[in-house]
Amino acid sequence: MDGEGLTVRTLAIAGAQTYDGAEFPLGLTCHARDATLEDVAAWVRKRRDDLLRRSSLHGAILFRGFPLATADDFDAFVAAFGLPNFPYDQSLSNAVRVNRTERVFTANEAPPEVTIFLHHEMAQTPVYPSRLFFFCEQPAEAGGATPLCRSDVLFTRIAGQLPQFARDCQRHGLKYNNVMPAEADLTSGMGRSWQSTLRAATREQAEQRLAALGYSWQWLPDGCLRATTPVLPAVRTLPDGRQVFFNQLIAAFQGWRDSRNDPAQAITLGNGQPLSREDVNLVADLAEQLTFDLPWQRGDVALVDNFVVMHGRRTFRGVRKVLASLIACDA
Ligand code: FE2
Protein backbone atom coordinates (compact mmCIF):
# COMPACT_ATOMS: atom_id res chain seq x y z
CA MET A 1 0.00 0.00 0.00
CA ASP A 2 2.52 2.60 -1.16
CA GLY A 3 1.89 6.12 -2.33
CA GLU A 4 2.20 9.76 -1.20
CA GLY A 5 5.63 9.06 0.28
CA LEU A 6 4.15 6.53 2.67
CA THR A 7 4.80 2.83 3.01
CA VAL A 8 2.00 1.02 4.81
CA ARG A 9 2.17 -2.68 5.52
CA THR A 10 0.00 -5.22 7.21
CA LEU A 11 0.82 -5.56 10.90
CA ALA A 12 0.63 -8.92 12.66
CA ILE A 13 -1.24 -8.36 15.92
CA ALA A 14 -0.68 -10.81 18.75
CA GLY A 15 -3.93 -12.56 19.66
CA ALA A 16 -5.79 -11.37 16.56
CA GLN A 17 -8.60 -13.68 15.42
CA THR A 18 -9.49 -14.91 11.94
CA TYR A 19 -12.98 -15.36 10.50
CA ASP A 20 -13.50 -16.50 6.90
CA GLY A 21 -9.86 -15.71 6.19
CA ALA A 22 -10.10 -12.13 7.48
CA GLU A 23 -8.05 -11.11 10.54
CA PHE A 24 -9.86 -9.35 13.33
CA PRO A 25 -8.69 -6.73 13.81
CA LEU A 26 -6.73 -5.91 10.69
CA GLY A 27 -3.44 -4.18 11.54
CA LEU A 28 -1.77 -1.59 9.30
CA THR A 29 1.53 0.04 10.09
CA CYS A 30 3.33 3.04 8.62
CA HIS A 31 7.05 2.66 7.95
CA ALA A 32 8.17 6.04 6.63
CA ARG A 33 10.00 7.75 9.51
CA ASP A 34 9.75 11.18 7.95
CA ALA A 35 6.08 10.87 6.95
CA THR A 36 4.02 13.97 7.68
CA LEU A 37 0.41 14.36 8.63
CA GLU A 38 -0.18 15.67 5.11
CA ASP A 39 1.24 12.46 3.62
CA VAL A 40 -1.08 10.44 5.82
CA ALA A 41 -4.14 12.52 4.92
CA ALA A 42 -3.35 12.14 1.20
CA TRP A 43 -2.90 8.39 1.67
CA VAL A 44 -6.27 8.12 3.47
CA ARG A 45 -8.07 10.16 0.83
CA LYS A 46 -6.72 7.92 -1.92
CA ARG A 47 -7.48 4.66 -0.08
CA ARG A 48 -10.70 5.67 1.59
CA ASP A 49 -13.17 3.34 -0.08
CA ASP A 50 -10.84 0.37 0.30
CA LEU A 51 -10.25 1.18 3.99
CA LEU A 52 -13.98 1.46 4.64
CA ARG A 53 -14.68 -1.79 2.82
CA ARG A 54 -11.98 -3.53 4.83
CA SER A 55 -13.22 -2.08 8.12
CA SER A 56 -16.62 -3.66 7.45
CA LEU A 57 -15.17 -6.97 6.34
CA HIS A 58 -12.69 -7.28 9.22
CA GLY A 59 -14.80 -5.36 11.74
CA ALA A 60 -11.94 -3.12 12.86
CA ILE A 61 -8.62 -1.73 11.62
CA LEU A 62 -5.74 -0.76 13.90
CA PHE A 63 -3.45 1.93 12.44
CA ARG A 64 -0.12 1.86 14.28
CA GLY A 65 3.02 3.91 13.76
CA PHE A 66 1.36 6.75 11.88
CA PRO A 67 2.63 10.26 12.71
CA LEU A 68 -0.23 11.31 14.99
CA ALA A 69 0.30 12.78 18.44
CA THR A 70 -2.45 15.24 19.30
CA ALA A 71 -6.23 15.62 19.20
CA ASP A 72 -5.78 17.96 16.21
CA ASP A 73 -3.73 15.32 14.36
CA PHE A 74 -6.46 12.78 15.05
CA ASP A 75 -9.10 15.24 13.84
CA ALA A 76 -7.15 15.70 10.57
CA PHE A 77 -6.85 11.90 10.14
CA VAL A 78 -10.60 11.42 10.57
CA ALA A 79 -11.42 14.46 8.39
CA ALA A 80 -9.38 12.92 5.54
CA PHE A 81 -12.03 10.19 5.26
CA GLY A 82 -14.55 12.87 4.27
CA LEU A 83 -17.40 11.21 6.17
CA PRO A 84 -20.28 12.97 7.96
CA ASN A 85 -19.49 13.77 11.60
CA PHE A 86 -21.84 12.55 14.37
CA PRO A 87 -21.55 15.26 17.01
CA TYR A 88 -21.71 14.26 20.68
CA ASP A 89 -23.99 17.14 21.64
CA GLN A 90 -26.65 15.84 19.25
CA SER A 91 -26.38 12.24 20.43
CA LEU A 92 -28.52 10.53 23.05
CA SER A 93 -25.45 8.85 24.55
CA ASN A 94 -25.59 8.57 28.33
CA ALA A 95 -21.81 8.81 28.78
CA VAL A 96 -20.19 12.02 30.01
CA ARG A 97 -17.70 13.26 27.42
CA VAL A 98 -15.68 16.39 26.82
CA ASN A 99 -15.10 17.83 23.36
CA ARG A 100 -11.46 18.43 22.37
CA THR A 101 -12.09 19.56 18.81
CA GLU A 102 -15.31 19.88 16.87
CA ARG A 103 -15.25 16.18 15.95
CA VAL A 104 -13.04 14.72 18.68
CA PHE A 105 -14.00 14.08 22.31
CA THR A 106 -12.87 12.05 25.30
CA ALA A 107 -14.19 8.49 25.02
CA ASN A 108 -15.80 8.34 28.47
CA GLU A 109 -15.06 10.29 31.63
CA ALA A 110 -16.01 7.41 33.94
CA PRO A 111 -13.38 6.63 36.63
CA PRO A 112 -10.65 3.98 36.02
CA GLU A 113 -12.29 1.31 38.20
CA VAL A 114 -15.51 1.38 36.16
CA THR A 115 -15.75 -1.36 33.51
CA ILE A 116 -17.62 -0.37 30.38
CA PHE A 117 -19.18 -3.56 29.08
CA LEU A 118 -19.47 -4.56 25.44
CA HIS A 119 -21.97 -2.60 23.37
CA HIS A 120 -22.69 -1.18 19.95
CA GLU A 121 -22.40 2.58 20.25
CA MET A 122 -25.82 4.11 21.03
CA ALA A 123 -27.72 1.01 19.93
CA GLN A 124 -29.97 1.71 22.94
CA THR A 125 -31.25 4.80 21.15
CA PRO A 126 -32.91 5.34 17.75
CA VAL A 127 -29.91 7.43 16.56
CA TYR A 128 -26.50 5.76 16.31
CA PRO A 129 -23.22 6.23 14.48
CA SER A 130 -22.13 3.91 11.66
CA ARG A 131 -18.42 3.96 12.46
CA LEU A 132 -16.18 4.93 15.35
CA PHE A 133 -12.61 6.16 15.41
CA PHE A 134 -10.56 5.86 18.60
CA PHE A 135 -7.17 7.48 19.19
CA CYS A 136 -4.70 6.76 21.96
CA GLU A 137 -3.23 10.04 23.13
CA GLN A 138 -1.83 8.40 26.26
CA PRO A 139 -2.03 4.72 27.22
CA ALA A 140 -2.84 3.83 30.83
CA GLU A 141 -0.09 2.74 33.22
CA ALA A 142 -1.77 -0.68 33.36
CA GLY A 143 -4.96 -2.08 31.85
CA GLY A 144 -7.31 0.14 29.87
CA ALA A 145 -7.55 -2.06 26.76
CA THR A 146 -10.55 -1.63 24.51
CA PRO A 147 -12.29 -5.02 24.24
CA LEU A 148 -13.67 -5.67 20.76
CA CYS A 149 -16.12 -8.43 19.85
CA ARG A 150 -17.38 -9.49 16.43
CA SER A 151 -21.14 -9.27 16.76
CA ASP A 152 -21.89 -11.39 13.68
CA VAL A 153 -19.84 -14.26 15.09
CA LEU A 154 -21.50 -13.79 18.46
CA PHE A 155 -25.00 -13.96 17.01
CA THR A 156 -24.19 -17.18 15.18
CA ARG A 157 -23.03 -18.67 18.51
CA ILE A 158 -26.14 -17.41 20.33
CA ALA A 159 -28.43 -18.88 17.66
CA GLY A 160 -26.62 -22.23 18.02
CA GLN A 161 -26.67 -22.39 21.82
CA LEU A 162 -29.79 -20.41 22.75
CA PRO A 163 -32.12 -20.72 19.74
CA GLN A 164 -35.25 -19.62 21.61
CA PHE A 165 -33.50 -16.58 23.06
CA ALA A 166 -32.19 -15.68 19.57
CA ARG A 167 -35.71 -15.98 18.11
CA ASP A 168 -37.21 -13.87 20.92
CA CYS A 169 -34.63 -11.13 20.30
CA GLN A 170 -35.34 -11.17 16.57
CA ARG A 171 -39.11 -11.26 16.96
CA HIS A 172 -39.64 -8.82 19.84
CA GLY A 173 -36.66 -6.46 19.89
CA LEU A 174 -35.69 -4.72 23.13
CA LYS A 175 -36.75 -1.78 25.28
CA TYR A 176 -34.30 0.12 27.47
CA ASN A 177 -34.97 2.03 30.61
CA ASN A 178 -32.63 4.44 32.33
CA VAL A 179 -32.64 7.23 34.88
CA MET A 180 -30.80 10.40 33.92
CA PRO A 181 -29.57 12.74 36.64
CA ALA A 182 -30.49 16.41 36.87
CA GLU A 183 -26.77 17.25 36.97
CA ALA A 184 -23.82 15.45 35.34
CA ASP A 185 -22.58 12.60 37.56
CA LEU A 186 -18.90 12.03 36.81
CA THR A 187 -18.75 8.94 39.05
CA SER A 188 -20.95 7.01 36.61
CA GLY A 189 -20.39 5.57 33.14
CA MET A 190 -23.90 6.77 32.35
CA GLY A 191 -23.97 10.04 34.25
CA ARG A 192 -24.95 12.50 31.53
CA SER A 193 -27.68 14.84 32.72
CA TRP A 194 -31.10 14.85 31.06
CA GLN A 195 -30.59 18.47 30.03
CA SER A 196 -27.41 17.60 28.12
CA THR A 197 -28.70 14.26 26.77
CA LEU A 198 -31.88 15.80 25.39
CA ARG A 199 -30.47 19.26 24.63
CA ALA A 200 -33.23 20.72 26.76
CA ALA A 201 -33.22 23.66 29.15
CA THR A 202 -36.67 22.92 30.57
CA ARG A 203 -38.82 19.91 31.35
CA GLU A 204 -41.19 20.89 28.55
CA GLN A 205 -38.38 20.86 26.00
CA ALA A 206 -37.17 17.49 27.32
CA GLU A 207 -40.69 16.06 26.99
CA GLN A 208 -41.01 17.34 23.42
CA ARG A 209 -37.76 15.66 22.39
CA LEU A 210 -38.72 12.39 24.11
CA ALA A 211 -42.16 12.38 22.50
CA ALA A 212 -40.64 12.99 19.06
CA LEU A 213 -38.34 10.00 19.59
CA GLY A 214 -41.17 7.75 20.76
CA TYR A 215 -39.96 7.44 24.37
CA SER A 216 -42.13 7.27 27.47
CA TRP A 217 -40.94 8.97 30.67
CA GLN A 218 -41.49 9.75 34.29
CA TRP A 219 -40.13 12.61 36.43
CA LEU A 220 -38.79 11.47 39.78
CA PRO A 221 -39.14 13.47 43.01
CA ASP A 222 -35.38 14.29 43.11
CA GLY A 223 -35.45 15.89 39.65
CA CYS A 224 -34.09 12.84 37.81
CA LEU A 225 -35.79 11.60 34.66
CA ARG A 226 -36.69 7.98 33.96
CA ALA A 227 -36.92 7.35 30.21
CA THR A 228 -38.02 4.22 28.35
CA THR A 229 -37.19 3.79 24.69
CA PRO A 230 -39.59 2.65 22.01
CA VAL A 231 -39.01 -0.96 20.90
CA LEU A 232 -35.63 -1.12 19.18
CA PRO A 233 -34.32 -4.01 17.08
CA ALA A 234 -31.99 -6.45 18.85
CA VAL A 235 -30.66 -8.09 15.70
CA ARG A 236 -29.73 -6.38 12.47
CA THR A 237 -29.10 -7.84 9.02
CA LEU A 238 -26.20 -6.21 7.17
CA PRO A 239 -26.25 -5.56 3.42
CA ASP A 240 -24.00 -8.61 2.88
CA GLY A 241 -26.45 -10.85 4.76
CA ARG A 242 -24.54 -11.16 8.05
CA GLN A 243 -26.78 -11.00 11.11
CA VAL A 244 -25.39 -9.01 14.02
CA PHE A 245 -26.40 -8.74 17.68
CA PHE A 246 -26.83 -4.96 17.38
CA ASN A 247 -27.97 -3.79 20.81
CA GLN A 248 -26.79 -2.83 24.29
CA LEU A 249 -28.11 -5.88 26.08
CA ILE A 250 -24.80 -6.97 27.61
CA ALA A 251 -23.85 -3.47 28.76
CA ALA A 252 -27.30 -2.68 30.11
CA PHE A 253 -27.64 -5.95 31.98
CA GLN A 254 -24.13 -5.97 33.41
CA GLY A 255 -23.20 -2.38 33.63
CA TRP A 256 -26.08 0.05 33.98
CA ARG A 257 -25.55 0.33 37.68
CA ASP A 258 -25.11 3.56 39.58
CA SER A 259 -26.89 5.40 42.37
CA ARG A 260 -29.98 5.78 40.16
CA ASN A 261 -29.95 2.66 38.00
CA ASP A 262 -30.48 -1.05 38.64
CA PRO A 263 -29.35 -3.32 35.76
CA ALA A 264 -32.25 -5.72 36.38
CA GLN A 265 -34.67 -2.92 35.46
CA ALA A 266 -32.66 -1.63 32.52
CA ILE A 267 -33.86 -3.84 29.72
CA THR A 268 -36.80 -6.04 28.69
CA LEU A 269 -37.97 -7.67 25.50
CA GLY A 270 -40.02 -5.34 23.32
CA ASN A 271 -43.24 -6.98 24.56
CA GLY A 272 -42.31 -6.09 28.15
CA GLN A 273 -41.29 -9.62 29.15
CA PRO A 274 -38.22 -9.79 31.37
CA LEU A 275 -35.10 -11.44 30.05
CA SER A 276 -33.79 -14.62 31.58
CA ARG A 277 -30.74 -13.76 33.68
CA GLU A 278 -29.26 -17.16 32.85
CA ASP A 279 -29.56 -16.57 29.11
CA VAL A 280 -28.07 -13.10 29.31
CA ASN A 281 -25.19 -14.37 31.43
CA LEU A 282 -24.48 -17.07 28.85
CA VAL A 283 -24.56 -14.46 26.06
CA ALA A 284 -22.11 -12.30 28.04
CA ASP A 285 -19.84 -15.35 28.53
CA LEU A 286 -19.94 -16.14 24.81
CA ALA A 287 -19.07 -12.52 24.02
CA GLU A 288 -16.20 -12.56 26.50
CA GLN A 289 -14.80 -15.72 24.88
CA LEU A 290 -14.84 -13.96 21.50
CA THR A 291 -13.31 -10.72 22.76
CA PHE A 292 -10.03 -9.34 21.52
CA ASP A 293 -8.43 -6.80 23.87
CA LEU A 294 -6.89 -3.95 21.91
CA PRO A 295 -3.67 -3.04 23.75
CA TRP A 296 -3.19 0.68 23.15
CA GLN A 297 0.10 2.27 22.20
CA ARG A 298 0.57 6.01 21.99
CA GLY A 299 -0.54 7.32 18.57
CA ASP A 300 -2.69 4.29 17.66
CA VAL A 301 -5.94 4.82 15.78
CA ALA A 302 -8.68 2.20 15.58
CA LEU A 303 -11.48 2.35 13.03
CA VAL A 304 -14.42 0.24 14.21
CA ASP A 305 -17.49 -0.62 12.16
CA ASN A 306 -20.26 -0.02 14.69
CA PHE A 307 -22.60 -2.45 12.93
CA VAL A 308 -20.11 -5.33 13.03
CA VAL A 309 -18.15 -4.93 16.26
CA MET A 310 -19.02 -4.22 19.89
CA HIS A 311 -16.58 -2.35 22.11
CA GLY A 312 -16.10 -1.55 25.78
CA ARG A 313 -13.39 -0.45 28.20
CA ARG A 314 -11.31 -2.46 30.65
CA THR A 315 -10.45 -0.96 34.02
CA PHE A 316 -7.07 0.71 34.30
CA ARG A 317 -4.48 2.40 36.51
CA GLY A 318 -2.97 5.81 35.92
CA VAL A 319 -4.00 8.35 33.32
CA ARG A 320 -5.59 7.03 30.13
CA LYS A 321 -6.45 9.37 27.30
CA VAL A 322 -8.36 7.66 24.52
CA LEU A 323 -10.25 10.03 22.26
CA ALA A 324 -13.15 9.20 19.99
CA SER A 325 -14.79 10.54 16.87
CA LEU A 326 -18.06 9.21 15.50
CA ILE A 327 -19.37 8.98 11.95
CA ALA A 328 -23.04 9.47 11.19
CA CYS A 329 -25.00 7.00 9.11
CA ASP A 330 -24.73 7.98 5.44
CA ALA A 331 -28.46 7.86 4.85
FE1 FE2 B 1 -19.07 3.22 23.55
PDB file of N, CA, C and O and ligand atoms in Angstrom, residues 97 107 116 119-122 132 134 248 311-312, ligand 1:
ATOM      1  N   ARG A  97     -18.858  13.082  28.292  1.00  0.00           N
ATOM      2  CA  ARG A  97     -17.696  13.256  27.417  1.00  0.00           C
ATOM      3  C   ARG A  97     -17.367  14.728  27.310  1.00  0.00           C
ATOM      4  O   ARG A  97     -18.218  15.582  27.525  1.00  0.00           O
ATOM      5  N   ALA A 107     -13.337   9.649  25.269  1.00  0.00           N
ATOM      6  CA  ALA A 107     -14.190   8.486  25.021  1.00  0.00           C
ATOM      7  C   ALA A 107     -15.229   8.298  26.120  1.00  0.00           C
ATOM      8  O   ALA A 107     -16.376   7.999  25.860  1.00  0.00           O
ATOM      9  N   ILE A 116     -16.552  -0.646  31.353  1.00  0.00           N
ATOM     10  CA  ILE A 116     -17.617  -0.372  30.382  1.00  0.00           C
ATOM     11  C   ILE A 116     -17.783  -1.643  29.564  1.00  0.00           C
ATOM     12  O   ILE A 116     -16.852  -2.085  28.884  1.00  0.00           O
ATOM     13  N   HIS A 119     -20.750  -3.177  23.949  1.00  0.00           N
ATOM     14  CA  HIS A 119     -21.967  -2.597  23.374  1.00  0.00           C
ATOM     15  C   HIS A 119     -21.697  -2.098  21.967  1.00  0.00           C
ATOM     16  O   HIS A 119     -20.557  -1.841  21.583  1.00  0.00           O
ATOM     17  N   HIS A 120     -22.754  -1.941  21.193  1.00  0.00           N
ATOM     18  CA  HIS A 120     -22.689  -1.181  19.951  1.00  0.00           C
ATOM     19  C   HIS A 120     -23.035   0.249  20.321  1.00  0.00           C
ATOM     20  O   HIS A 120     -24.036   0.487  21.033  1.00  0.00           O
ATOM     21  N   GLU A 121     -22.243   1.196  19.837  1.00  0.00           N
ATOM     22  CA  GLU A 121     -22.405   2.579  20.251  1.00  0.00           C
ATOM     23  C   GLU A 121     -23.831   3.078  19.990  1.00  0.00           C
ATOM     24  O   GLU A 121     -24.310   3.058  18.854  1.00  0.00           O
ATOM     25  N   MET A 122     -24.479   3.490  21.065  1.00  0.00           N
ATOM     26  CA  MET A 122     -25.816   4.112  21.031  1.00  0.00           C
ATOM     27  C   MET A 122     -26.905   3.228  20.425  1.00  0.00           C
ATOM     28  O   MET A 122     -27.945   3.747  19.983  1.00  0.00           O
ATOM     29  N   LEU A 132     -16.835   4.243  14.252  1.00  0.00           N
ATOM     30  CA  LEU A 132     -16.178   4.930  15.354  1.00  0.00           C
ATOM     31  C   LEU A 132     -14.684   4.962  15.087  1.00  0.00           C
ATOM     32  O   LEU A 132     -14.120   3.975  14.610  1.00  0.00           O
ATOM     33  N   PHE A 134     -11.163   5.627  17.294  1.00  0.00           N
ATOM     34  CA  PHE A 134     -10.558   5.861  18.604  1.00  0.00           C
ATOM     35  C   PHE A 134      -9.096   6.241  18.387  1.00  0.00           C
ATOM     36  O   PHE A 134      -8.453   5.762  17.444  1.00  0.00           O
ATOM     37  N   GLN A 248     -27.610  -3.110  23.103  1.00  0.00           N
ATOM     38  CA  GLN A 248     -26.786  -2.829  24.289  1.00  0.00           C
ATOM     39  C   GLN A 248     -27.165  -3.770  25.416  1.00  0.00           C
ATOM     40  O   GLN A 248     -27.039  -3.428  26.601  1.00  0.00           O
ATOM     41  N   HIS A 311     -17.772  -2.786  21.394  1.00  0.00           N
ATOM     42  CA  HIS A 311     -16.576  -2.349  22.112  1.00  0.00           C
ATOM     43  C   HIS A 311     -16.938  -2.054  23.562  1.00  0.00           C
ATOM     44  O   HIS A 311     -18.119  -1.974  23.913  1.00  0.00           O
ATOM     45  N   GLY A 312     -15.908  -1.886  24.372  1.00  0.00           N
ATOM     46  CA  GLY A 312     -16.101  -1.546  25.780  1.00  0.00           C
ATOM     47  C   GLY A 312     -14.838  -0.903  26.307  1.00  0.00           C
ATOM     48  O   GLY A 312     -14.048  -0.351  25.532  1.00  0.00           O
TER      49      GLY A 312
HETATM   50 FE   FE2 B   1     -19.067   3.219  23.551  1.00  0.00          FE
END
